[in-house]
PDB file of C-alpha atoms in Angstrom:
ATOM      1  CA  UNK A   1     161.645 125.388  75.931  1.00 49.00           C
ATOM      2  CA  UNK A   2     158.143 124.005  76.242  1.00 51.00           C
ATOM      3  CA  UNK A   3     155.771 124.729  79.062  1.00 53.00           C
ATOM      4  CA  UNK A   4     154.789 121.592  80.911  1.00 57.00           C
ATOM      5  CA  UNK A   5     151.315 121.549  82.396  1.00 52.00           C
ATOM      6  CA  UNK A   6     151.024 119.160  85.343  1.00 54.00           C
ATOM      7  CA  UNK A   7     148.562 116.320  84.899  1.00 57.00           C
ATOM      8  CA  UNK A   8     145.594 115.859  87.179  1.00 54.00           C
ATOM      9  CA  UNK A   9     146.432 113.846  90.220  1.00 52.00           C
ATOM     10  CA  UNK A  10     147.914 116.497  92.423  1.00 48.00           C
ATOM     11  CA  UNK A  11     146.149 119.645  93.561  1.00 52.00           C
ATOM     12  CA  UNK A  12     143.479 120.990  91.232  1.00 59.00           C
ATOM     13  CA  UNK A  13     144.972 123.883  89.210  1.00 63.00           C
ATOM     14  CA  UNK A  14     142.021 124.676  86.964  1.00 66.00           C
ATOM     15  CA  UNK A  15     138.349 125.190  87.623  1.00 71.00           C
ATOM     16  CA  UNK A  16     136.107 122.212  87.090  1.00 74.00           C
ATOM     17  CA  UNK A  17     135.083 121.803  83.452  1.00 72.00           C
ATOM     18  CA  UNK A  18     138.338 123.072  81.932  1.00 71.00           C
ATOM     19  CA  UNK A  19     140.096 120.903  79.368  1.00 70.00           C
ATOM     20  CA  UNK A  20     143.786 120.492  78.683  1.00 70.00           C
ATOM     21  CA  UNK A  21     144.227 120.527  74.895  1.00 66.00           C
ATOM     22  CA  UNK A  22     147.399 120.037  72.876  1.00 68.00           C
ATOM     23  CA  UNK A  23     148.379 120.115  69.238  1.00 68.00           C
ATOM     24  CA  UNK A  24     147.301 121.925  66.129  1.00 66.00           C
ATOM     25  CA  UNK A  25     143.896 120.329  65.714  1.00 68.00           C
ATOM     26  CA  UNK A  26     142.815 120.798  69.292  1.00 73.00           C
ATOM     27  CA  UNK A  27     144.076 124.264  70.121  1.00 84.00           C
ATOM     28  CA  UNK A  28     144.744 126.488  67.142  1.00 87.00           C
ATOM     29  CA  UNK A  29     141.859 125.316  65.000  1.00 88.00           C
ATOM     30  CA  UNK A  30     139.425 125.617  67.902  1.00 88.00           C
ATOM     31  CA  UNK A  31     140.609 129.186  68.445  1.00 90.00           C
ATOM     32  CA  UNK A  32     139.990 129.949  64.779  1.00 92.00           C
ATOM     33  CA  UNK A  33     136.518 128.419  65.029  1.00 92.00           C
ATOM     34  CA  UNK A  34     135.736 130.537  68.091  1.00 92.00           C
ATOM     35  CA  UNK A  35     136.766 133.749  66.339  1.00 93.00           C
ATOM     36  CA  UNK A  36     134.721 132.716  63.302  1.00 93.00           C
ATOM     37  CA  UNK A  37     131.643 132.341  65.490  1.00 92.00           C
ATOM     38  CA  UNK A  38     132.289 135.719  67.097  1.00 91.00           C
ATOM     39  CA  UNK A  39     132.470 137.466  63.743  1.00 92.00           C
ATOM     40  CA  UNK A  40     129.389 135.653  62.438  1.00 91.00           C
ATOM     41  CA  UNK A  41     127.382 137.179  65.264  1.00 90.00           C
ATOM     42  CA  UNK A  42     128.150 140.727  64.155  1.00 90.00           C
ATOM     43  CA  UNK A  43     128.821 140.271  60.427  1.00 91.00           C
ATOM     44  CA  UNK A  44     125.173 140.613  59.380  1.00 90.00           C
ATOM     45  CA  UNK A  45     124.937 143.999  61.078  1.00 90.00           C
ATOM     46  CA  UNK A  46     127.871 145.412  59.059  1.00 90.00           C
ATOM     47  CA  UNK A  47     127.427 148.237  56.568  1.00 85.00           C
ATOM     48  CA  UNK A  48     124.502 150.363  55.470  1.00 87.00           C
ATOM     49  CA  UNK A  49     122.332 147.327  54.750  1.00 89.00           C
ATOM     50  CA  UNK A  50     123.156 145.753  58.115  1.00 87.00           C
ATOM     51  CA  UNK A  51     120.357 144.162  60.082  1.00 90.00           C
ATOM     52  CA  UNK A  52     119.439 144.801  63.677  1.00 91.00           C
ATOM     53  CA  UNK A  53     120.136 142.214  66.355  1.00 90.00           C
ATOM     54  CA  UNK A  54     118.035 141.450  69.384  1.00 91.00           C
ATOM     55  CA  UNK A  55     120.276 140.694  72.344  1.00 89.00           C
ATOM     56  CA  UNK A  56     119.038 139.656  75.769  1.00 89.00           C
ATOM     57  CA  UNK A  57     121.704 140.458  78.357  1.00 83.00           C
ATOM     58  CA  UNK A  58     122.394 138.717  81.655  1.00 82.00           C
ATOM     59  CA  UNK A  59     119.805 140.895  83.427  1.00 87.00           C
ATOM     60  CA  UNK A  60     117.072 139.909  80.986  1.00 88.00           C
ATOM     61  CA  UNK A  61     117.024 143.314  79.292  1.00 89.00           C
ATOM     62  CA  UNK A  62     116.245 143.260  75.553  1.00 92.00           C
ATOM     63  CA  UNK A  63     118.539 145.398  73.369  1.00 89.00           C
ATOM     64  CA  UNK A  64     117.826 145.940  69.656  1.00 93.00           C
ATOM     65  CA  UNK A  65     120.813 147.395  67.786  1.00 91.00           C
ATOM     66  CA  UNK A  66     123.000 147.090  64.717  1.00 89.00           C
ATOM     67  CA  UNK A  67     126.048 148.566  66.474  1.00 88.00           C
ATOM     68  CA  UNK A  68     128.726 145.915  66.968  1.00 89.00           C
ATOM     69  CA  UNK A  69     130.146 147.707  70.010  1.00 89.00           C
ATOM     70  CA  UNK A  70     126.783 147.437  71.765  1.00 89.00           C
ATOM     71  CA  UNK A  71     126.321 143.816  70.713  1.00 90.00           C
ATOM     72  CA  UNK A  72     129.675 142.659  72.065  1.00 89.00           C
ATOM     73  CA  UNK A  73     129.272 144.765  75.210  1.00 88.00           C
ATOM     74  CA  UNK A  74     126.070 142.861  75.996  1.00 88.00           C
ATOM     75  CA  UNK A  75     127.580 139.428  75.281  1.00 87.00           C
ATOM     76  CA  UNK A  76     129.512 137.486  77.893  1.00 87.00           C
ATOM     77  CA  UNK A  77     132.497 136.201  75.906  1.00 89.00           C
ATOM     78  CA  UNK A  78     134.607 133.646  77.774  1.00 89.00           C
ATOM     79  CA  UNK A  79     136.725 132.004  75.048  1.00 90.00           C
ATOM     80  CA  UNK A  80     140.248 133.488  75.163  1.00 90.00           C
ATOM     81  CA  UNK A  81     140.693 133.920  71.392  1.00 92.00           C
ATOM     82  CA  UNK A  82     137.250 135.463  70.937  1.00 92.00           C
ATOM     83  CA  UNK A  83     137.920 137.661  73.962  1.00 93.00           C
ATOM     84  CA  UNK A  84     141.067 139.003  72.251  1.00 93.00           C
ATOM     85  CA  UNK A  85     138.972 140.026  69.261  1.00 93.00           C
ATOM     86  CA  UNK A  86     136.495 141.708  71.572  1.00 93.00           C
ATOM     87  CA  UNK A  87     139.300 143.590  73.341  1.00 93.00           C
ATOM     88  CA  UNK A  88     140.757 144.708  69.987  1.00 94.00           C
ATOM     89  CA  UNK A  89     137.317 145.881  68.932  1.00 93.00           C
ATOM     90  CA  UNK A  90     136.817 147.795  72.177  1.00 92.00           C
ATOM     91  CA  UNK A  91     140.223 149.439  71.774  1.00 94.00           C
ATOM     92  CA  UNK A  92     139.247 150.497  68.244  1.00 93.00           C
ATOM     93  CA  UNK A  93     136.090 152.033  69.695  1.00 92.00           C
ATOM     94  CA  UNK A  94     138.122 153.909  72.317  1.00 92.00           C
ATOM     95  CA  UNK A  95     140.713 155.205  69.837  1.00 93.00           C
ATOM     96  CA  UNK A  96     138.657 156.020  66.744  1.00 92.00           C
ATOM     97  CA  UNK A  97     135.065 155.880  67.939  1.00 87.00           C
ATOM     98  CA  UNK A  98     134.015 153.545  65.128  1.00 88.00           C
ATOM     99  CA  UNK A  99     135.091 150.448  63.204  1.00 90.00           C
ATOM    100  CA  UNK A 100     134.424 147.838  65.864  1.00 91.00           C
ATOM    101  CA  UNK A 101     132.611 145.531  63.480  1.00 92.00           C
ATOM    102  CA  UNK A 102     135.349 145.870  60.864  1.00 93.00           C
ATOM    103  CA  UNK A 103     137.975 144.850  63.433  1.00 94.00           C
ATOM    104  CA  UNK A 104     135.995 141.737  64.376  1.00 93.00           C
ATOM    105  CA  UNK A 105     135.403 140.713  60.781  1.00 94.00           C
ATOM    106  CA  UNK A 106     138.935 141.499  59.604  1.00 95.00           C
ATOM    107  CA  UNK A 107     140.647 139.691  62.484  1.00 94.00           C
ATOM    108  CA  UNK A 108     138.470 136.637  62.063  1.00 94.00           C
ATOM    109  CA  UNK A 109     138.957 136.590  58.294  1.00 95.00           C
ATOM    110  CA  UNK A 110     142.744 136.730  58.687  1.00 95.00           C
ATOM    111  CA  UNK A 111     142.622 133.692  60.959  1.00 93.00           C
ATOM    112  CA  UNK A 112     140.262 131.842  58.613  1.00 94.00           C
ATOM    113  CA  UNK A 113     142.649 132.486  55.706  1.00 95.00           C
ATOM    114  CA  UNK A 114     145.522 131.131  57.815  1.00 92.00           C
ATOM    115  CA  UNK A 115     143.688 127.876  58.577  1.00 91.00           C
ATOM    116  CA  UNK A 116     144.479 126.115  55.243  1.00 91.00           C
ATOM    117  CA  UNK A 117     148.121 127.127  55.587  1.00 89.00           C
ATOM    118  CA  UNK A 118     148.251 125.638  59.075  1.00 86.00           C
ATOM    119  CA  UNK A 119     146.656 122.421  57.831  1.00 86.00           C
ATOM    120  CA  UNK A 120     149.336 122.209  55.103  1.00 86.00           C
ATOM    121  CA  UNK A 121     151.988 122.312  57.805  1.00 81.00           C
ATOM    122  CA  UNK A 122     153.124 125.935  57.808  1.00 80.00           C
ATOM    123  CA  UNK A 123     154.445 126.786  61.246  1.00 75.00           C
ATOM    124  CA  UNK A 124     152.434 129.498  63.056  1.00 67.00           C
TER     125      UNK A 124
END
């Protein structure tokens, strides 16, 4: 049973600026792209040779760190798929105290590896 989203014309259900997307190309592949971008932000700070990042938060405060937990804490992530990766990373931090960057990179890489399979027609 499919969920039917009412078309615009009646009362406004979503905030202004939201888009109603359907289909593989528009939804799933955009989610994969968003998670790819999220992991690219922290990937270069991974490991012993990781580089520091300069992050300016919403208050204008400059933070220089190579810790992925600090980087994603300072970012304002609004995309739902990227937000799920951030939540998984924060849960890893709460449970084990480390491995936040690995969770981001691993989750994003799994989705990137699934992209060619989805394009070939494999059902998600």
